[in-house]
JSON list of C-alpha atoms in Angstrom, two decimals:
[
{"chain": "A", "resi": 30, "resn": "MET", "atom": "CA", "xyz": [0.02, -0.06, 0.02]},
{"chain": "A", "resi": 31, "resn": "LEU", "atom": "CA", "xyz": [3.06, 2.31, 0.42]},
{"chain": "A", "resi": 32, "resn": "GLU", "atom": "CA", "xyz": [5.87, 2.84, -1.98]},
{"chain": "A", "resi": 33, "resn": "ILE", "atom": "CA", "xyz": [8.93, 4.01, -0.06]},
{"chain": "A", "resi": 34, "resn": "ARG", "atom": "CA", "xyz": [12.03, 5.27, -1.73]},
{"chain": "A", "resi": 35, "resn": "PRO", "atom": "CA", "xyz": [15.14, 6.44, 0.21]},
{"chain": "A", "resi": 36, "resn": "LEU", "atom": "CA", "xyz": [16.46, 9.80, -0.95]},
{"chain": "A", "resi": 37, "resn": "GLY", "atom": "CA", "xyz": [20.22, 9.27, -0.26]},
{"chain": "A", "resi": 38, "resn": "LEU", "atom": "CA", "xyz": [20.40, 10.94, 3.27]},
{"chain": "A", "resi": 39, "resn": "ASP", "atom": "CA", "xyz": [19.76, 8.75, 6.37]},
{"chain": "A", "resi": 40, "resn": "GLY", "atom": "CA", "xyz": [16.02, 8.70, 7.09]},
{"chain": "A", "resi": 41, "resn": "VAL", "atom": "CA", "xyz": [14.84, 11.06, 4.37]},
{"chain": "A", "resi": 42, "resn": "LEU", "atom": "CA", "xyz": [12.16, 9.09, 2.43]},
{"chain": "A", "resi": 43, "resn": "GLU", "atom": "CA", "xyz": [9.80, 9.66, -0.36]},
{"chain": "A", "resi": 44, "resn": "ILE", "atom": "CA", "xyz": [6.50, 7.99, 0.36]},
{"chain": "A", "resi": 45, "resn": "VAL", "atom": "CA", "xyz": [3.81, 7.35, -2.18]},
{"chain": "A", "resi": 46, "resn": "PRO", "atom": "CA", "xyz": [0.55, 5.92, -0.87]},
{"chain": "A", "resi": 47, "resn": "LYS", "atom": "CA", "xyz": [-1.57, 3.80, -3.20]},
{"chain": "A", "resi": 48, "resn": "ARG", "atom": "CA", "xyz": [-4.48, 5.71, -4.81]},
{"chain": "A", "resi": 49, "resn": "PHE", "atom": "CA", "xyz": [-7.65, 4.10, -5.80]},
{"chain": "A", "resi": 50, "resn": "GLY", "atom": "CA", "xyz": [-9.42, 5.96, -8.58]},
{"chain": "A", "resi": 51, "resn": "ASP", "atom": "CA", "xyz": [-12.42, 5.74, -10.82]},
{"chain": "A", "resi": 52, "resn": "ALA", "atom": "CA", "xyz": [-14.63, 8.15, -12.87]},
{"chain": "A", "resi": 53, "resn": "ARG", "atom": "CA", "xyz": [-15.66, 9.98, -9.64]},
{"chain": "A", "resi": 54, "resn": "GLY", "atom": "CA", "xyz": [-12.08, 10.79, -8.51]},
{"chain": "A", "resi": 55, "resn": "PHE", "atom": "CA", "xyz": [-9.85, 9.02, -6.06]},
{"chain": "A", "resi": 56, "resn": "PHE", "atom": "CA", "xyz": [-9.39, 7.85, -2.50]},
{"chain": "A", "resi": 57, "resn": "VAL", "atom": "CA", "xyz": [-6.00, 7.60, -0.76]},
{"chain": "A", "resi": 58, "resn": "GLU", "atom": "CA", "xyz": [-5.01, 6.73, 2.77]},
{"chain": "A", "resi": 59, "resn": "THR", "atom": "CA", "xyz": [-2.31, 9.28, 3.38]},
{"chain": "A", "resi": 60, "resn": "TYR", "atom": "CA", "xyz": [-1.33, 7.97, 6.80]},
{"chain": "A", "resi": 61, "resn": "ASN", "atom": "CA", "xyz": [-1.98, 4.87, 8.65]},
{"chain": "A", "resi": 62, "resn": "GLU", "atom": "CA", "xyz": [0.12, 4.29, 11.70]},
{"chain": "A", "resi": 63, "resn": "GLU", "atom": "CA", "xyz": [0.05, 0.38, 11.50]},
{"chain": "A", "resi": 64, "resn": "ARG", "atom": "CA", "xyz": [1.09, 0.48, 7.82]},
{"chain": "A", "resi": 65, "resn": "PHE", "atom": "CA", "xyz": [3.91, 3.02, 8.40]},
{"chain": "A", "resi": 66, "resn": "SER", "atom": "CA", "xyz": [5.18, 0.91, 11.34]},
{"chain": "A", "resi": 67, "resn": "ASP", "atom": "CA", "xyz": [4.98, -2.34, 9.24]},
{"chain": "A", "resi": 68, "resn": "ALA", "atom": "CA", "xyz": [7.30, -0.35, 6.87]},
{"chain": "A", "resi": 69, "resn": "GLY", "atom": "CA", "xyz": [9.68, 0.56, 9.54]},
{"chain": "A", "resi": 70, "resn": "ILE", "atom": "CA", "xyz": [8.54, 4.11, 10.24]},
{"chain": "A", "resi": 71, "resn": "ASP", "atom": "CA", "xyz": [7.58, 4.21, 13.88]},
{"chain": "A", "resi": 72, "resn": "LEU", "atom": "CA", "xyz": [6.65, 7.79, 14.62]},
{"chain": "A", "resi": 73, "resn": "ARG", "atom": "CA", "xyz": [3.98, 9.44, 16.84]},
{"chain": "A", "resi": 74, "resn": "PHE", "atom": "CA", "xyz": [2.51, 12.51, 15.07]},
{"chain": "A", "resi": 75, "resn": "VAL", "atom": "CA", "xyz": [1.02, 15.13, 17.51]},
{"chain": "A", "resi": 76, "resn": "GLN", "atom": "CA", "xyz": [0.34, 18.11, 15.38]},
{"chain": "A", "resi": 77, "resn": "ASP", "atom": "CA", "xyz": [-0.85, 18.78, 11.80]},
{"chain": "A", "resi": 78, "resn": "ASN", "atom": "CA", "xyz": [-0.04, 22.07, 9.97]},
{"chain": "A", "resi": 79, "resn": "HIS", "atom": "CA", "xyz": [-1.46, 23.57, 6.84]},
{"chain": "A", "resi": 80, "resn": "SER", "atom": "CA", "xyz": [0.24, 26.37, 4.71]},
{"chain": "A", "resi": 81, "resn": "HIS", "atom": "CA", "xyz": [-1.23, 28.23, 1.74]},
{"chain": "A", "resi": 82, "resn": "SER", "atom": "CA", "xyz": [1.12, 30.08, -0.62]},
{"chain": "A", "resi": 83, "resn": "ALA", "atom": "CA", "xyz": [-0.68, 32.51, -2.98]},
{"chain": "A", "resi": 84, "resn": "ALA", "atom": "CA", "xyz": [2.08, 32.84, -5.48]},
{"chain": "A", "resi": 85, "resn": "ALA", "atom": "CA", "xyz": [4.85, 30.77, -7.20]},
{"chain": "A", "resi": 86, "resn": "GLY", "atom": "CA", "xyz": [8.19, 31.51, -5.77]},
{"chain": "A", "resi": 87, "resn": "ILE", "atom": "CA", "xyz": [7.26, 31.63, -2.04]},
{"chain": "A", "resi": 88, "resn": "LEU", "atom": "CA", "xyz": [10.10, 30.01, -0.20]},
{"chain": "A", "resi": 89, "resn": "ARG", "atom": "CA", "xyz": [9.71, 28.82, 3.32]},
{"chain": "A", "resi": 90, "resn": "GLY", "atom": "CA", "xyz": [12.76, 27.64, 5.22]},
{"chain": "A", "resi": 91, "resn": "LEU", "atom": "CA", "xyz": [15.10, 26.34, 6.11]},
{"chain": "A", "resi": 92, "resn": "HIS", "atom": "CA", "xyz": [13.46, 25.42, 9.37]},
{"chain": "A", "resi": 93, "resn": "TYR", "atom": "CA", "xyz": [13.96, 23.07, 12.33]},
{"chain": "A", "resi": 94, "resn": "GLN", "atom": "CA", "xyz": [13.48, 22.75, 15.98]},
{"chain": "A", "resi": 95, "resn": "LEU", "atom": "CA", "xyz": [16.36, 21.82, 18.47]},
{"chain": "A", "resi": 96, "resn": "PRO", "atom": "CA", "xyz": [16.17, 19.07, 21.03]},
{"chain": "A", "resi": 97, "resn": "PRO", "atom": "CA", "xyz": [14.41, 18.32, 23.26]},
{"chain": "A", "resi": 98, "resn": "ARG", "atom": "CA", "xyz": [11.64, 19.68, 20.91]},
{"chain": "A", "resi": 99, "resn": "ALA", "atom": "CA", "xyz": [13.03, 18.47, 17.59]},
{"chain": "A", "resi": 100, "resn": "GLN", "atom": "CA", "xyz": [10.43, 17.32, 15.06]},
{"chain": "A", "resi": 101, "resn": "ASP", "atom": "CA", "xyz": [10.16, 14.60, 12.38]},
{"chain": "A", "resi": 102, "resn": "LYS", "atom": "CA", "xyz": [7.95, 15.89, 9.53]},
{"chain": "A", "resi": 103, "resn": "LEU", "atom": "CA", "xyz": [5.78, 14.09, 6.96]},
{"chain": "A", "resi": 104, "resn": "LEU", "atom": "CA", "xyz": [4.84, 16.55, 4.12]},
{"chain": "A", "resi": 105, "resn": "ARG", "atom": "CA", "xyz": [2.46, 16.41, 1.31]},
{"chain": "A", "resi": 106, "resn": "VAL", "atom": "CA", "xyz": [0.82, 18.91, -1.12]},
{"chain": "A", "resi": 107, "resn": "VAL", "atom": "CA", "xyz": [-2.91, 18.87, -1.64]},
{"chain": "A", "resi": 108, "resn": "ARG", "atom": "CA", "xyz": [-2.93, 21.68, -4.21]},
{"chain": "A", "resi": 109, "resn": "GLY", "atom": "CA", "xyz": [-0.02, 22.74, -6.43]},
{"chain": "A", "resi": 110, "resn": "ARG", "atom": "CA", "xyz": [3.69, 21.82, -6.52]},
{"chain": "A", "resi": 111, "resn": "VAL", "atom": "CA", "xyz": [6.68, 22.46, -4.46]},
{"chain": "A", "resi": 112, "resn": "PHE", "atom": "CA", "xyz": [10.47, 21.92, -4.66]},
{"chain": "A", "resi": 113, "resn": "ASP", "atom": "CA", "xyz": [11.15, 20.40, -1.23]},
{"chain": "A", "resi": 114, "resn": "VAL", "atom": "CA", "xyz": [14.62, 20.32, 0.44]},
{"chain": "A", "resi": 115, "resn": "ALA", "atom": "CA", "xyz": [16.07, 18.50, 3.41]},
{"chain": "A", "resi": 116, "resn": "VAL", "atom": "CA", "xyz": [19.51, 19.57, 4.75]},
{"chain": "A", "resi": 117, "resn": "ASP", "atom": "CA", "xyz": [21.49, 17.39, 7.18]},
{"chain": "A", "resi": 118, "resn": "ILE", "atom": "CA", "xyz": [22.50, 19.62, 10.15]},
{"chain": "A", "resi": 119, "resn": "ARG", "atom": "CA", "xyz": [23.94, 16.96, 12.44]},
{"chain": "A", "resi": 120, "resn": "ARG", "atom": "CA", "xyz": [27.62, 18.02, 12.87]},
{"chain": "A", "resi": 121, "resn": "SER", "atom": "CA", "xyz": [28.59, 14.40, 13.69]},
{"chain": "A", "resi": 122, "resn": "SER", "atom": "CA", "xyz": [27.08, 13.05, 10.52]},
{"chain": "A", "resi": 123, "resn": "LYS", "atom": "CA", "xyz": [29.13, 12.00, 7.53]},
{"chain": "A", "resi": 124, "resn": "THR", "atom": "CA", "xyz": [26.57, 13.77, 5.39]},
{"chain": "A", "resi": 125, "resn": "PHE", "atom": "CA", "xyz": [26.57, 16.95, 7.37]},
{"chain": "A", "resi": 126, "resn": "ARG", "atom": "CA", "xyz": [25.65, 20.03, 5.07]},
{"chain": "A", "resi": 127, "resn": "LYS", "atom": "CA", "xyz": [24.40, 17.63, 2.39]},
{"chain": "A", "resi": 128, "resn": "TRP", "atom": "CA", "xyz": [20.94, 18.16, 0.88]},
{"chain": "A", "resi": 129, "resn": "VAL", "atom": "CA", "xyz": [18.40, 16.27, -1.11]},
{"chain": "A", "resi": 130, "resn": "ALA", "atom": "CA", "xyz": [15.37, 17.70, -3.02]},
{"chain": "A", "resi": 131, "resn": "LEU", "atom": "CA", "xyz": [12.22, 16.35, -4.25]},
{"chain": "A", "resi": 132, "resn": "GLU", "atom": "CA", "xyz": [9.30, 17.78, -6.27]},
{"chain": "A", "resi": 133, "resn": "ILE", "atom": "CA", "xyz": [6.11, 17.10, -4.40]},
{"chain": "A", "resi": 134, "resn": "SER", "atom": "CA", "xyz": [2.71, 17.61, -5.98]},
{"chain": "A", "resi": 135, "resn": "ALA", "atom": "CA", "xyz": [-0.96, 17.08, -5.48]},
{"chain": "A", "resi": 136, "resn": "GLU", "atom": "CA", "xyz": [-0.97, 15.31, -8.89]},
{"chain": "A", "resi": 137, "resn": "LYS", "atom": "CA", "xyz": [1.82, 12.83, -7.88]},
{"chain": "A", "resi": 138, "resn": "GLY", "atom": "CA", "xyz": [0.39, 12.31, -4.45]},
{"chain": "A", "resi": 139, "resn": "ASN", "atom": "CA", "xyz": [3.89, 11.76, -3.07]},
{"chain": "A", "resi": 140, "resn": "GLN", "atom": "CA", "xyz": [5.14, 12.79, 0.46]},
{"chain": "A", "resi": 141, "resn": "ILE", "atom": "CA", "xyz": [8.50, 13.41, 2.16]},
{"chain": "A", "resi": 142, "resn": "LEU", "atom": "CA", "xyz": [9.55, 12.21, 5.45]},
{"chain": "A", "resi": 143, "resn": "VAL", "atom": "CA", "xyz": [12.11, 14.64, 6.96]},
{"chain": "A", "resi": 144, "resn": "PRO", "atom": "CA", "xyz": [13.60, 13.33, 10.25]},
{"chain": "A", "resi": 145, "resn": "LYS", "atom": "CA", "xyz": [14.91, 15.14, 13.20]},
{"chain": "A", "resi": 146, "resn": "GLY", "atom": "CA", "xyz": [18.41, 16.46, 12.57]},
{"chain": "A", "resi": 147, "resn": "PHE", "atom": "CA", "xyz": [17.50, 17.99, 9.31]},
{"chain": "A", "resi": 148, "resn": "ALA", "atom": "CA", "xyz": [16.54, 21.48, 8.31]},
{"chain": "A", "resi": 149, "resn": "HIS", "atom": "CA", "xyz": [13.51, 21.64, 5.91]},
{"chain": "A", "resi": 150, "resn": "GLY", "atom": "CA", "xyz": [12.31, 24.10, 3.38]},
{"chain": "A", "resi": 151, "resn": "PHE", "atom": "CA", "xyz": [10.41, 24.50, 0.14]},
{"chain": "A", "resi": 152, "resn": "VAL", "atom": "CA", "xyz": [9.55, 26.80, -2.70]},
{"chain": "A", "resi": 153, "resn": "THR", "atom": "CA", "xyz": [6.20, 26.85, -4.36]},
{"chain": "A", "resi": 154, "resn": "LEU", "atom": "CA", "xyz": [6.37, 26.09, -8.18]},
{"chain": "A", "resi": 155, "resn": "VAL", "atom": "CA", "xyz": [2.81, 27.30, -8.95]},
{"chain": "A", "resi": 156, "resn": "PRO", "atom": "CA", "xyz": [0.40, 29.76, -7.40]},
{"chain": "A", "resi": 157, "resn": "ASP", "atom": "CA", "xyz": [-2.23, 28.72, -4.91]},
{"chain": "A", "resi": 158, "resn": "THR", "atom": "CA", "xyz": [-0.16, 25.86, -3.39]},
{"chain": "A", "resi": 159, "resn": "GLU", "atom": "CA", "xyz": [-1.35, 24.12, -0.21]},
{"chain": "A", "resi": 160, "resn": "VAL", "atom": "CA", "xyz": [0.97, 22.03, 2.00]},
{"chain": "A", "resi": 161, "resn": "LEU", "atom": "CA", "xyz": [-0.06, 19.76, 4.88]},
{"chain": "A", "resi": 162, "resn": "TYR", "atom": "CA", "xyz": [2.43, 18.26, 7.26]},
{"chain": "A", "resi": 163, "resn": "LYS", "atom": "CA", "xyz": [2.38, 16.28, 10.36]},
{"chain": "A", "resi": 164, "resn": "VAL", "atom": "CA", "xyz": [4.99, 16.71, 13.05]},
{"chain": "A", "resi": 165, "resn": "THR", "atom": "CA", "xyz": [6.05, 14.71, 16.06]},
{"chain": "A", "resi": 166, "resn": "ASP", "atom": "CA", "xyz": [6.35, 17.51, 18.55]},
{"chain": "A", "resi": 167, "resn": "THR", "atom": "CA", "xyz": [4.40, 20.76, 18.91]},
{"chain": "A", "resi": 168, "resn": "TYR", "atom": "CA", "xyz": [5.74, 24.10, 17.86]},
{"chain": "A", "resi": 169, "resn": "SER", "atom": "CA", "xyz": [8.18, 25.59, 20.42]},
{"chain": "A", "resi": 170, "resn": "PRO", "atom": "CA", "xyz": [9.35, 29.13, 19.77]},
{"chain": "A", "resi": 171, "resn": "GLN", "atom": "CA", "xyz": [12.19, 28.65, 22.18]},
{"chain": "A", "resi": 172, "resn": "HIS", "atom": "CA", "xyz": [13.57, 25.71, 20.02]},
{"chain": "A", "resi": 173, "resn": "ASP", "atom": "CA", "xyz": [12.64, 27.14, 16.67]},
{"chain": "A", "resi": 174, "resn": "ARG", "atom": "CA", "xyz": [15.57, 27.87, 14.38]},
{"chain": "A", "resi": 175, "resn": "SER", "atom": "CA", "xyz": [16.30, 28.53, 10.79]},
{"chain": "A", "resi": 176, "resn": "ILE", "atom": "CA", "xyz": [19.22, 28.72, 8.35]},
{"chain": "A", "resi": 177, "resn": "ARG", "atom": "CA", "xyz": [19.68, 30.87, 5.29]},
{"chain": "A", "resi": 178, "resn": "PHE", "atom": "CA", "xyz": [18.06, 29.20, 2.17]},
{"chain": "A", "resi": 179, "resn": "ASP", "atom": "CA", "xyz": [21.03, 30.47, 0.06]},
{"chain": "A", "resi": 180, "resn": "ASP", "atom": "CA", "xyz": [23.96, 29.67, 2.26]},
{"chain": "A", "resi": 181, "resn": "PRO", "atom": "CA", "xyz": [26.84, 28.95, -0.15]},
{"chain": "A", "resi": 182, "resn": "ALA", "atom": "CA", "xyz": [28.32, 26.28, 2.39]},
{"chain": "A", "resi": 183, "resn": "ILE", "atom": "CA", "xyz": [25.21, 24.22, 1.61]},
{"chain": "A", "resi": 184, "resn": "GLY", "atom": "CA", "xyz": [24.71, 25.18, -2.01]},
{"chain": "A", "resi": 185, "resn": "ILE", "atom": "CA", "xyz": [21.17, 24.24, -2.60]},
{"chain": "A", "resi": 186, "resn": "GLU", "atom": "CA", "xyz": [20.39, 24.39, -6.26]},
{"chain": "A", "resi": 187, "resn": "TRP", "atom": "CA", "xyz": [16.86, 26.06, -6.08]},
{"chain": "A", "resi": 188, "resn": "PRO", "atom": "CA", "xyz": [14.93, 26.11, -9.30]},
{"chain": "A", "resi": 189, "resn": "SER", "atom": "CA", "xyz": [14.93, 29.04, -11.51]},
{"chain": "A", "resi": 190, "resn": "LEU", "atom": "CA", "xyz": [11.54, 30.86, -11.44]},
{"chain": "A", "resi": 191, "resn": "SER", "atom": "CA", "xyz": [10.61, 34.22, -13.07]},
{"chain": "A", "resi": 192, "resn": "GLY", "atom": "CA", "xyz": [11.02, 36.84, -10.45]},
{"chain": "A", "resi": 193, "resn": "GLU", "atom": "CA", "xyz": [12.70, 36.59, -7.00]},
{"chain": "A", "resi": 194, "resn": "PHE", "atom": "CA", "xyz": [11.76, 34.35, -4.22]},
{"chain": "A", "resi": 195, "resn": "GLN", "atom": "CA", "xyz": [9.40, 35.83, -1.49]},
{"chain": "A", "resi": 196, "resn": "LEU", "atom": "CA", "xyz": [10.51, 35.08, 2.01]},
{"chain": "A", "resi": 197, "resn": "SER", "atom": "CA", "xyz": [9.39, 35.99, 5.43]},
{"chain": "A", "resi": 198, "resn": "ASP", "atom": "CA", "xyz": [11.39, 38.56, 7.51]},
{"chain": "A", "resi": 199, "resn": "LYS", "atom": "CA", "xyz": [12.45, 35.67, 9.68]},
{"chain": "A", "resi": 200, "resn": "ASP", "atom": "CA", "xyz": [13.84, 33.59, 6.81]},
{"chain": "A", "resi": 201, "resn": "LEU", "atom": "CA", "xyz": [15.51, 36.70, 5.33]},
{"chain": "A", "resi": 202, "resn": "LYS", "atom": "CA", "xyz": [17.29, 37.33, 8.58]},
{"chain": "A", "resi": 203, "resn": "ALA", "atom": "CA", "xyz": [18.27, 33.61, 9.19]},
{"chain": "A", "resi": 204, "resn": "PRO", "atom": "CA", "xyz": [21.96, 32.92, 9.86]},
{"chain": "A", "resi": 205, "resn": "THR", "atom": "CA", "xyz": [24.29, 30.68, 7.89]},
{"chain": "A", "resi": 206, "resn": "LEU", "atom": "CA", "xyz": [24.75, 27.13, 8.93]},
{"chain": "A", "resi": 207, "resn": "ALA", "atom": "CA", "xyz": [28.18, 28.03, 10.30]},
{"chain": "A", "resi": 208, "resn": "ALA", "atom": "CA", "xyz": [26.59, 30.52, 12.60]},
{"chain": "A", "resi": 209, "resn": "ALA", "atom": "CA", "xyz": [23.50, 28.46, 13.54]},
{"chain": "A", "resi": 210, "resn": "GLU", "atom": "CA", "xyz": [22.82, 26.48, 16.56]},
{"chain": "A", "resi": 211, "resn": "VAL", "atom": "CA", "xyz": [22.37, 22.93, 15.14]},
{"chain": "A", "resi": 212, "resn": "PHE", "atom": "CA", "xyz": [22.43, 19.18, 16.14]},
{"chain": "A", "resi": 213, "resn": "ALA", "atom": "CA", "xyz": [25.65, 17.67, 17.66]}
]
């Protein structure tokens, strides 16, 4: 019922639940704790988040929470498309500073699992994009952190879009990875 594909960094996975469709549309079970557990994904999600981005080129990230309030994230798109990025920010990891990207879309029905120890961000590829994501801990302003999306030490190859990216003030002021408080 689940197609799972590792994306090259420890624990970062593309998950594609099976869709059942007919002339009326489709049905899909986007999350089932037992099926995920059977696939080796044993997480307890405690909060669901929903973001809407009115335009293409809205960039959100790179975000994470520090321990003890770190979060695993399971993200999917219910309208539109995003270029989604996970960056390994575990200083002791052999893949520290490495990143992976995946296009996630409502049409594909795919999801990305971003584990603790990774910063996460996305840019919308089309207008009116809606993203839903589950997290394993609630939002904690004291543990919330961000890293510059364009940090040259990471070197994310964001897609070229007409016009500039739109970012929040928080994301525009985010530190580089070298200056950020990250995982050991």
